[in-house]
Each structure stands twice: as C-alpha cells, then as structure tokens.
Short mmCIF file of C-alpha atoms and ligand atoms in Angstrom, two decimals:
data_model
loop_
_atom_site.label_atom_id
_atom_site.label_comp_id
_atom_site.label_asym_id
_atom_site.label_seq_id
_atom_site.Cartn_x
_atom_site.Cartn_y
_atom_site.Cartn_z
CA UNK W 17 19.52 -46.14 24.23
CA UNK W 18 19.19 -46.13 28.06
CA UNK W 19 16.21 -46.24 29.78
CA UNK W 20 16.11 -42.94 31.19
CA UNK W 21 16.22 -41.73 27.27
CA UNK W 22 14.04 -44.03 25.78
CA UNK W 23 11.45 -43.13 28.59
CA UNK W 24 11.98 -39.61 27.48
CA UNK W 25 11.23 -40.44 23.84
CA UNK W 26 8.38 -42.23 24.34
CA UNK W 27 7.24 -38.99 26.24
CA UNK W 28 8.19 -37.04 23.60
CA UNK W 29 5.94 -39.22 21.43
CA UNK W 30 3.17 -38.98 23.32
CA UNK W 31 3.51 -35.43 23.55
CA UNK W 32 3.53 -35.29 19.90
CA UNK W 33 0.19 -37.56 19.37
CA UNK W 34 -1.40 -35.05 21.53
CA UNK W 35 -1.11 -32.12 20.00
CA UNK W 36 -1.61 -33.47 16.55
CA UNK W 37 -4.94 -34.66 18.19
CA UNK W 38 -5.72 -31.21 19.53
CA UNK W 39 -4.68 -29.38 15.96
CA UNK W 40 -7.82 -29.77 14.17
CA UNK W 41 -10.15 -28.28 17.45
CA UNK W 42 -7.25 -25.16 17.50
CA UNK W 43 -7.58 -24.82 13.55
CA UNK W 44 -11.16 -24.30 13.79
CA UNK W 45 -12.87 -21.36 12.73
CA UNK W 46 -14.52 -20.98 16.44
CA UNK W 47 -11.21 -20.58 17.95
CA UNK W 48 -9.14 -19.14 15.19
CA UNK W 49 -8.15 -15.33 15.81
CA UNK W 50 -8.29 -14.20 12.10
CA UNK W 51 -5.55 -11.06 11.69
CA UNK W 52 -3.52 -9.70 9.27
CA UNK W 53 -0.77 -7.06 10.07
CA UNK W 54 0.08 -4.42 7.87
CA UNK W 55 3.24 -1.81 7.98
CA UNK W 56 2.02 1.00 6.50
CA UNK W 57 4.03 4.38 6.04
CA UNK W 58 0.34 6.13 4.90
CA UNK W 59 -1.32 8.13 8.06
CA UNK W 60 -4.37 9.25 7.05
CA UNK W 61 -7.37 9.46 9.19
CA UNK W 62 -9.44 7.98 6.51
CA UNK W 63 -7.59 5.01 6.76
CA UNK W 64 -9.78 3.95 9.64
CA UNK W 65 -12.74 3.63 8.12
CA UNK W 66 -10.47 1.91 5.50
CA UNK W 67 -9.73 -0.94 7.92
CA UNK W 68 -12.70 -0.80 10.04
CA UNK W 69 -14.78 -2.04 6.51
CA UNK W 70 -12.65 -4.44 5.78
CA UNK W 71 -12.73 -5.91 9.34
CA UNK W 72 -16.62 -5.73 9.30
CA UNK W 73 -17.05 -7.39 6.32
CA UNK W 74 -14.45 -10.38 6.81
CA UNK W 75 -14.06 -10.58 10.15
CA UNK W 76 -10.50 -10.21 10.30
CA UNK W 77 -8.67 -8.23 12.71
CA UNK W 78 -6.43 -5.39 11.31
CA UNK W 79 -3.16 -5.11 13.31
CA UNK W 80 -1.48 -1.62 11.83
CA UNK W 81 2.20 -0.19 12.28
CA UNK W 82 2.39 3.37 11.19
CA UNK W 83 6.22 4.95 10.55
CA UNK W 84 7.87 5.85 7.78
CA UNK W 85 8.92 3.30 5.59
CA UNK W 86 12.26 3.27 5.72
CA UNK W 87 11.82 2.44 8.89
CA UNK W 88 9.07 -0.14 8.47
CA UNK W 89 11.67 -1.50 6.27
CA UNK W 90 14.57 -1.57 8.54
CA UNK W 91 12.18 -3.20 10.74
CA UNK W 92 11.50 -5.80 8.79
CA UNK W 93 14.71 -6.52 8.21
CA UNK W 94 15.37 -6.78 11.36
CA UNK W 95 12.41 -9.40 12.16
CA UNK W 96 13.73 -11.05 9.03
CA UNK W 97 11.98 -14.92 8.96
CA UNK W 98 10.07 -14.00 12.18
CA UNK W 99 8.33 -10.43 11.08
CA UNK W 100 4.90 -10.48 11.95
CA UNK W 101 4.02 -8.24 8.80
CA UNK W 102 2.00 -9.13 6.09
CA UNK W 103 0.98 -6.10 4.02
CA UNK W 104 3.53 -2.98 3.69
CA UNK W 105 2.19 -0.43 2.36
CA UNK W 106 4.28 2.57 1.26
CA UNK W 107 3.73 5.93 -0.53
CA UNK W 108 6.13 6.12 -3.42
CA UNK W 109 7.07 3.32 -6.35
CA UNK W 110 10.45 4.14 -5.43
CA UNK W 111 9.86 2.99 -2.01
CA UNK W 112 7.80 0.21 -2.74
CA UNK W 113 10.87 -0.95 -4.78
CA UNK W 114 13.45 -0.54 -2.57
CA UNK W 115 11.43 -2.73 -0.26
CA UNK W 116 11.28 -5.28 -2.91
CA UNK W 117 15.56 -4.74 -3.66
CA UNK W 118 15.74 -5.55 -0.03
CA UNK W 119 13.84 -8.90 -0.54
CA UNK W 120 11.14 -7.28 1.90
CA UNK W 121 8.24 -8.45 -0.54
CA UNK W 122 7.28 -11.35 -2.29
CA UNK W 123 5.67 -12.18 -5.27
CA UNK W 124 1.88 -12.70 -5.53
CA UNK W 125 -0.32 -13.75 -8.76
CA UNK W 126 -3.38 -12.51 -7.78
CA UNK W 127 -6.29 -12.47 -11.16
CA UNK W 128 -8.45 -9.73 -8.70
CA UNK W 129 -5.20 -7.71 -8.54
CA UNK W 130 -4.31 -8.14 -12.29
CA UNK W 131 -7.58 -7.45 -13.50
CA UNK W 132 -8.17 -4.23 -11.21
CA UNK W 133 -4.28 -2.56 -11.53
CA UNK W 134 -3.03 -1.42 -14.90
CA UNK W 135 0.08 -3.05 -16.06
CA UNK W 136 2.12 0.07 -15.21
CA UNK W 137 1.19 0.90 -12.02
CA UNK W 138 2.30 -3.05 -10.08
CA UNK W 139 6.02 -4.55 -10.23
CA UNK W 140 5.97 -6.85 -13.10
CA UNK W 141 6.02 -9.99 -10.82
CA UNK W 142 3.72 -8.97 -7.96
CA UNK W 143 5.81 -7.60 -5.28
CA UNK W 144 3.60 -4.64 -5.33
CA UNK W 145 0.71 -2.88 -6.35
CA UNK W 146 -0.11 0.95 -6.81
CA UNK W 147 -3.36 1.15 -5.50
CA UNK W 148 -3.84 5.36 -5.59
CA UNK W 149 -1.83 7.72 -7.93
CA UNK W 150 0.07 11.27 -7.66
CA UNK W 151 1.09 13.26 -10.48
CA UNK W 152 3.65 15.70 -10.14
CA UNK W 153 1.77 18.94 -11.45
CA UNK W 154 3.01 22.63 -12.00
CA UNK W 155 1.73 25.22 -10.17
CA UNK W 156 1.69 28.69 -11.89
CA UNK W 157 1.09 32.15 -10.42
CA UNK W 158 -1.83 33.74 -13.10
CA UNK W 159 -0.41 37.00 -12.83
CA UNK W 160 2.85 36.69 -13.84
CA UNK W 161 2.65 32.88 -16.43
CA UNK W 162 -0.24 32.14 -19.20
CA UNK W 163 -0.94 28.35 -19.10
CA UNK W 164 -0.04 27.81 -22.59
CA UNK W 165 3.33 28.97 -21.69
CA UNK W 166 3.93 25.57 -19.84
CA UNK W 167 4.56 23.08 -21.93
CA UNK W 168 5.75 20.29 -19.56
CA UNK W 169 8.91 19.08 -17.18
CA UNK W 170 11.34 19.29 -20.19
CA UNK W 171 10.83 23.24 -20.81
CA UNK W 172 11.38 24.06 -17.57
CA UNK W 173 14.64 24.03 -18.14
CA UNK W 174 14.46 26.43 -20.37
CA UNK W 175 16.61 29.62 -20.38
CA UNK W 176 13.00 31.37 -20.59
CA UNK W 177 12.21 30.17 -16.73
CA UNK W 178 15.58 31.58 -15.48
CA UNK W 179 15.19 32.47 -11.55
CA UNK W 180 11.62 31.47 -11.73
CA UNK W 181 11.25 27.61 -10.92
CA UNK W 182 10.47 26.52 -7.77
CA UNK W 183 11.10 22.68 -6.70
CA UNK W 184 11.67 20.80 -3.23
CA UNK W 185 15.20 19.21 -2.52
CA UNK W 186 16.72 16.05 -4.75
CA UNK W 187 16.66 14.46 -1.50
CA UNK W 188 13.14 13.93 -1.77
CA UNK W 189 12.02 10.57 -3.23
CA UNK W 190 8.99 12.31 -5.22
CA UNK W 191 12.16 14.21 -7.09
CA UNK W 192 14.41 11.20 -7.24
CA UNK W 193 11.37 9.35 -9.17
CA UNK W 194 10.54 11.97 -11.35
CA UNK W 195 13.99 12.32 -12.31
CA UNK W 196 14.06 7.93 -12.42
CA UNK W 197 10.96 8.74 -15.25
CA UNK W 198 12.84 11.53 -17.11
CA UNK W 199 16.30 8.67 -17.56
CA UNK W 200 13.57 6.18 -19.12
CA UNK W 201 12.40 8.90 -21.34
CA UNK W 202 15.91 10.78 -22.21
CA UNK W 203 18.71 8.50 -21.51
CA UNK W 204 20.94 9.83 -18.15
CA UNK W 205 22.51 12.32 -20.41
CA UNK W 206 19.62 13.59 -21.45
CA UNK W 207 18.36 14.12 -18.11
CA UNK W 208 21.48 15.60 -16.87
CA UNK W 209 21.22 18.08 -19.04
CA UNK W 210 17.61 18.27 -18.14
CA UNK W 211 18.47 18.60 -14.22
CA UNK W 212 21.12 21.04 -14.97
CA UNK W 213 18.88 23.18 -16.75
CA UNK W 214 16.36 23.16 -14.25
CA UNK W 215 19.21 24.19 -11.80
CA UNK W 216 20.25 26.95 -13.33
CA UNK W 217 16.35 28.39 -13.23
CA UNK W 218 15.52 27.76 -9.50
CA UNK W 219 14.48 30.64 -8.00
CA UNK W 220 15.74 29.85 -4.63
CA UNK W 221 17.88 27.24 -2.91
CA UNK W 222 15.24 24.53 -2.63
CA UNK W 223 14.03 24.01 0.94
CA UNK W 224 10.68 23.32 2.75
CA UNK W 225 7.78 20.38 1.16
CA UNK W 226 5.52 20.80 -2.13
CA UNK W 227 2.66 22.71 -0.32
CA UNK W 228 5.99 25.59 0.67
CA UNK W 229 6.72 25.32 -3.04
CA UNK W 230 2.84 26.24 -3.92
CA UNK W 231 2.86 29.14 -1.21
CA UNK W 232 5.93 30.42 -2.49
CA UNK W 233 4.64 30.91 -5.98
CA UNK W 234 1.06 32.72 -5.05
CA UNK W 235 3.76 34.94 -2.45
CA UNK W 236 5.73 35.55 -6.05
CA UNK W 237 9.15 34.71 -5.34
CA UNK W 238 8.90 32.21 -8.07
CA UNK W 239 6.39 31.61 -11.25
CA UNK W 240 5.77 27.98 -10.95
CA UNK W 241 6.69 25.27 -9.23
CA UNK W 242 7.06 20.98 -9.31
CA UNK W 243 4.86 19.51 -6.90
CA UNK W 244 2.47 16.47 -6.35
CA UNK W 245 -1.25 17.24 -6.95
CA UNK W 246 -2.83 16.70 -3.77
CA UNK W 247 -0.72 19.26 -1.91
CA UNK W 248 -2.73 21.53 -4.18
CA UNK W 249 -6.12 19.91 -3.73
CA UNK W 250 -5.83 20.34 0.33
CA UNK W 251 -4.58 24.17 -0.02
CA UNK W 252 -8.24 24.52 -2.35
CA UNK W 253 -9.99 22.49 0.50
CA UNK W 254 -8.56 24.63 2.88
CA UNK W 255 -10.90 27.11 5.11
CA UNK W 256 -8.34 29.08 6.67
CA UNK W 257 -8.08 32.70 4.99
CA UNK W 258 -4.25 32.97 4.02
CA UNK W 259 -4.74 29.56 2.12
CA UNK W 260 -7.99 31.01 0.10
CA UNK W 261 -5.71 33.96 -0.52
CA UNK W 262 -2.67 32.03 -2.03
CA UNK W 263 -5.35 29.75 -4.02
CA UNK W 264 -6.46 32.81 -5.93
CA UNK W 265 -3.13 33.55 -7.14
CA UNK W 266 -2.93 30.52 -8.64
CA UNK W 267 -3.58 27.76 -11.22
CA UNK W 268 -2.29 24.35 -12.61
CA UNK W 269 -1.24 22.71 -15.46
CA UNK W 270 -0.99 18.89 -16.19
CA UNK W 271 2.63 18.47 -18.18
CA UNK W 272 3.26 17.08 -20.99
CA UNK W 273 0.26 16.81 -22.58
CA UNK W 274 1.15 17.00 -26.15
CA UNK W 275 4.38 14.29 -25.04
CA UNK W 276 4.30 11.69 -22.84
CA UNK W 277 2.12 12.97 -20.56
CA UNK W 278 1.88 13.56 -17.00
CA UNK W 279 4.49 11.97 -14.18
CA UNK W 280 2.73 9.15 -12.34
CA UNK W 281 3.44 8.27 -8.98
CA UNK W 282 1.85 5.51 -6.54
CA UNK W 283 0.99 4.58 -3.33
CA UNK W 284 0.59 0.72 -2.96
CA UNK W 285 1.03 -2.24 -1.01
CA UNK W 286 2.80 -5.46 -1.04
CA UNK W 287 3.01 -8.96 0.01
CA UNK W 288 5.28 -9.53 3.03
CA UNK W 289 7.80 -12.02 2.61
CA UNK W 290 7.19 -13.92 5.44
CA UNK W 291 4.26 -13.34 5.86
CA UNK W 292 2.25 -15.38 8.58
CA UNK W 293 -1.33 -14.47 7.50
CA UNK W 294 -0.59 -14.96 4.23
CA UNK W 295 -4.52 -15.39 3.21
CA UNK W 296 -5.76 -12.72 4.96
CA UNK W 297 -2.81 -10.47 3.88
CA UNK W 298 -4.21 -11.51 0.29
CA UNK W 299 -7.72 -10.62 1.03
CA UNK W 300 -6.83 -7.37 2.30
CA UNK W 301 -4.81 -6.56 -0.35
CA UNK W 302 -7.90 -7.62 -3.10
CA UNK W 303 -10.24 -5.28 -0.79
CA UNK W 304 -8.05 -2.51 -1.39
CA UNK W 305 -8.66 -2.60 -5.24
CA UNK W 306 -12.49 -2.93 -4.54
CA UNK W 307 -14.87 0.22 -5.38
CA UNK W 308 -15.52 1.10 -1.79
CA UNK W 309 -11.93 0.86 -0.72
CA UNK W 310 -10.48 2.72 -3.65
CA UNK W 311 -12.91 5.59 -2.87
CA UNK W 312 -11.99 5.33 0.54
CA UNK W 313 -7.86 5.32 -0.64
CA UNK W 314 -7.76 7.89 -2.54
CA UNK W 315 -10.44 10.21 -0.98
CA UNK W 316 -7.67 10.23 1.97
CA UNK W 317 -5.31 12.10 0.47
CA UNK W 318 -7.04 13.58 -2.96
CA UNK W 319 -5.27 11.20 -4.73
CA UNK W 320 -6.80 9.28 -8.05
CA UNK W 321 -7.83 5.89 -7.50
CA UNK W 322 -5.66 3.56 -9.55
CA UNK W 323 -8.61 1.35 -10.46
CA UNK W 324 -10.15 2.95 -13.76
CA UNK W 325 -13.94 3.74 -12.73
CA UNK W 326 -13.77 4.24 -8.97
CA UNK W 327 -14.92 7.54 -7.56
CA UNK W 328 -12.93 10.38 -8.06
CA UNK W 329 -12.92 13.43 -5.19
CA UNK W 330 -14.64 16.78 -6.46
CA UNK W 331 -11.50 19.18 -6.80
CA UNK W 332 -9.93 16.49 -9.09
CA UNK W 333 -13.02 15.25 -11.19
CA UNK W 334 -13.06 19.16 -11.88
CA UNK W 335 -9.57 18.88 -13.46
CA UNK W 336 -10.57 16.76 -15.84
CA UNK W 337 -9.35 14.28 -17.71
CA UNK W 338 -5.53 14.51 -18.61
CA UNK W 339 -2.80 12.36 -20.48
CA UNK W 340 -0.45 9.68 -18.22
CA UNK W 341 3.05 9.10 -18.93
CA UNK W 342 2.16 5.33 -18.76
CA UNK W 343 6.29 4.13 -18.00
CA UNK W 344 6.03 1.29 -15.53
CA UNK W 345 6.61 3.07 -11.97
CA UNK W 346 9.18 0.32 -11.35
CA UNK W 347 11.69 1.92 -13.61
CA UNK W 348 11.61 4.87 -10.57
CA UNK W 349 12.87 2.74 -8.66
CA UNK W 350 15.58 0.83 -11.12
CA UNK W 351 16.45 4.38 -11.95
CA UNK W 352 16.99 5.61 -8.36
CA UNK W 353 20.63 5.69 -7.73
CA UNK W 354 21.61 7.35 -10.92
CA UNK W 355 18.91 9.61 -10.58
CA UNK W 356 20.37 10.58 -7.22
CA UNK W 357 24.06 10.66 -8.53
CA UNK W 358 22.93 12.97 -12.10
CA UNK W 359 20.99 15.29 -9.81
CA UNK W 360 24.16 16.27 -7.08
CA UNK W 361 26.06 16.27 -10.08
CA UNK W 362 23.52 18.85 -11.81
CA UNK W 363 24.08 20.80 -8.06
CA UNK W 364 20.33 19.84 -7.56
CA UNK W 365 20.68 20.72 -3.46
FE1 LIG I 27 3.40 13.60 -0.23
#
C-alpha cells in the first residue's frame, strides 16, 4: 500500500468511528423524524381526519401520494429497492393483487391484523388486507320489477331480463372481479355461459360508471342494473332534486341470498416491499383496523367496515343485515385474466 493510500484509509477509518459514535445521538427519539408514506389510490375527504388521528395519537408524520393505482404501482416499480412507500392502499382485491403479482407488497404476520380481518377478506400470506367492503348490489326500478323477481347475479341472465339489464363496461375492474367470483363459483364455462347470457339482456351498449347505471334505470331505459352499493348510498344522501327524483323510482336487492350470497369487494392496504418505515407502516396499518379508524374508513365512502362490530353509516345499517359470498377476494384477482378473456369472448364491451 503506498502512503498516500494508506493515509486515505486510515481517514476512511476515522471517518467511520465517527459516525458510528454519532449513530446512537441521530437514532434518538429527540431527533428522529417519525413518518410513514403511504400510496393510496382512495381520495376521500374523510381520509384526513383519517390520518390526522393517527398522527395525533402516535406522533408520526403521514406522507400521502394520491393517483390511481396503477399508477402508484408503476411507480413503485419504478423506485423499485429505493421507493419511499410503505403502505399502498388500493380500492379493489383485484388491484391489491396485482400489486402483490408485481412483487409490490410483502408479507406481514401481524396477530392485530389477523384477529381484526376475516380470513376472506386479506391475501392468505399478508400482502394485503381489506379493511372496508363493497358489494355489488342490483338496482331495480319499482315500477316496472317486484323484488322477489331478483333472485341474484346468475338469473340475470335469464331470457326473462332480455333488453332490460344494465351493467358498466368489462373493462372495469369491479366487473372483472365479479366475474373472477362467478369462475370460483361456476367453473369458466359456467361463467361464460353466465356472461353470455347477461350479454344478450343488456339494455344498452354499456358505457358511463355505476351511479349512470342507477340513473339509467329510475330514467327506465333499463329495469335493473349491477352496481357497487355505495354509488347508491350517495345518490340517497344526495340533496340535489333530480337525484331525490331518480331515488324514488327505485329500490335494491342484495343477490343471492338464498345461494352464496352477496359479491364482496375490498378496499385495503398493504405492506410495501421495501419499505423504509417499516414500523410505522405497521402501526398505521393496525390503526386502520381500530374502531375509530374503521368508522372513519368506511364512513368515507358508505362502505361496510370490514371489522365485524365497527359502526356502520345510517343508509346501510337501514339495509340490514344480508348474506356474504364469503370466497377469499384473492381468487378476483387469480381469476382476473380469464375473467377478462371469457367476458370479450361473451362480447361483454
Ligand atoms: Fe367505485
């Protein structure tokens, strides 16, 4: 070694010593900046006050990216070992699965989590967890349908429903995991044949979201329509006239309930992979599943709180109780391509 580098090593050394002699003063809690980062692709206002608790009562900074999550995704991706985010949060198993395909998540064993989530509603290993749920409901125009009439997902594709079923495009996820469900339940045939059915009873090329579906059936160009619950539950909390008009013309049914029961969807939220704040990122994710929180979650978006026992919002506690198809939402996901390939097949635009 010459001198020149052997003075540099010693340097180096030196260097070294110092900063592990400094570590311990950084690590403390005085001078710690406690934060966790989340990617969420959820945007409602309520969400604040989410956070803002959480922060309050831990101390711990909440950093937030809103977009949508395939986007959060390909962001993380991007970032790959160096991705700030430690929580994504996402609004659809089949999303929340995708991210964990990609290798996005990682698996936590959390006892809080596993006590608070039922089996059906979290991956299997811990990748994610639904923390609020939507159930695909049908939406019936009293004038025209009896409620009895509807027996569930299934008999819509019955002849009897020709030109009178209304239902957003397969290119939306909430379709693609309802469809994932109906494989689980009938075998891909069997839900071919299903999505073929339903086809041939649309009542109009399918275009425009759930609450378009809901409008469209109190207007009467179809009887009922597919759509997730809370789209309902904000046209019922609406104040403007038009909306108090179309939610006289109209009722719901839960499907299914002498079968499997009712579609289940989640919203949820995962473990990072590389996560940097991966304690925090923990507690966050246990807060979500507490009382307050899950009030807070699902009061958002009139969703049901996927803890059993936390407060439910008026409209839906006035629905009463109904029957869960109880598959695990991660078969939506496992489903999802040949849910997407049966339903262009069936001509499901
Ligand atoms: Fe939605």
């Amino acid at each position: 070694m010459t001198d020149l580098a052997n003075r540099l090593s010693r340097r180096a050394l030196l260097r070294a010593a110092f900063a592990l002699s400094l570590a311990p003063l950084l690590a403390g809690p005085a001078l710690a900046a406690e934060e966790v980062n989340v990617y969420s692709a959820r945007h409602y206002d309520t969400d604040e006050a989410l956070y803002a608790h959480f922060t309050k009562a831990t101390g711990i900074r909440v950093n937030r990216i809103e977009a949508d999550a395939d986007k959060l995704m390909e962001r993380m991706r991007t970032e790959g070992v160096n991705s700030p985010a430690d929580v994504f949060v996402a609004v659809d198993a089949g999303r929340l699965w995708r991210a964990q395909a990609a290798g996005l998540l990682q698996p936590l064993k959390s006892p809080v989590l596993e006590a608070a989530v039922p089996a059906n509603l979290r991956a299997p290993d811990g990748e994610w967890f639904g923390l609020s749920k939507r159930v695909r409901i049908i939406v019936y125009n009293k004038a025209k349908v009896r409620p009895e009439e509807i027996k569930g997902y299934e008999n819509l594709a019955d002849p009897k429903w020709k030109g009178r079923v209304l239902v957003r495009s397969s290119t939306h996820i909430y379709n693609q995991s309802l469809t994932g469900a109906l494989i689980a339940a009938l075998g891909e045939t069997g839900a071919e044949s299903w999505a073929r059915g339903l086809v041939a009873n649309f009542a109009r090329s399918p275009r425009g979201g759930d609450t378009d579906q809901i409008r469209a059936v109190a207007a009467g160009e179809g009887d009922v329509a597919l759509v997730n619950h809370y789209y309902l539950a904000h046209l019922i909390r609406s104040a403007k006239p038009e909306d108090k008009a179309a939610v006289e013309k109209i009722d719901m049914v839960f499907p299914d309930q002498s079968g499997r029961g009712a579609h289940v969807n989640i919203s949820g939220a995962g473990l990072a992979r590389h996560a940097p704040n991966r304690a925090n990122a923990i507690k966050l994710l246990e807060y979500f599943v507490s009382p307050e929180a899950q009030a807070i979650f699902a009061e958002g978006n009139a969703e049901y709180p996927a803890v059993k026992g936390a407060r439910l919002s008026p409209i839906l506690a006035g629905w009463g109780e109904f029957r869960e198809d109880t598959v695990n939402a991660a078969v939506f996901g496992r489903n999802n391509e040949a849910a997407l390939k049966l339903m262009d097949r069936a001509g499901w635009k």
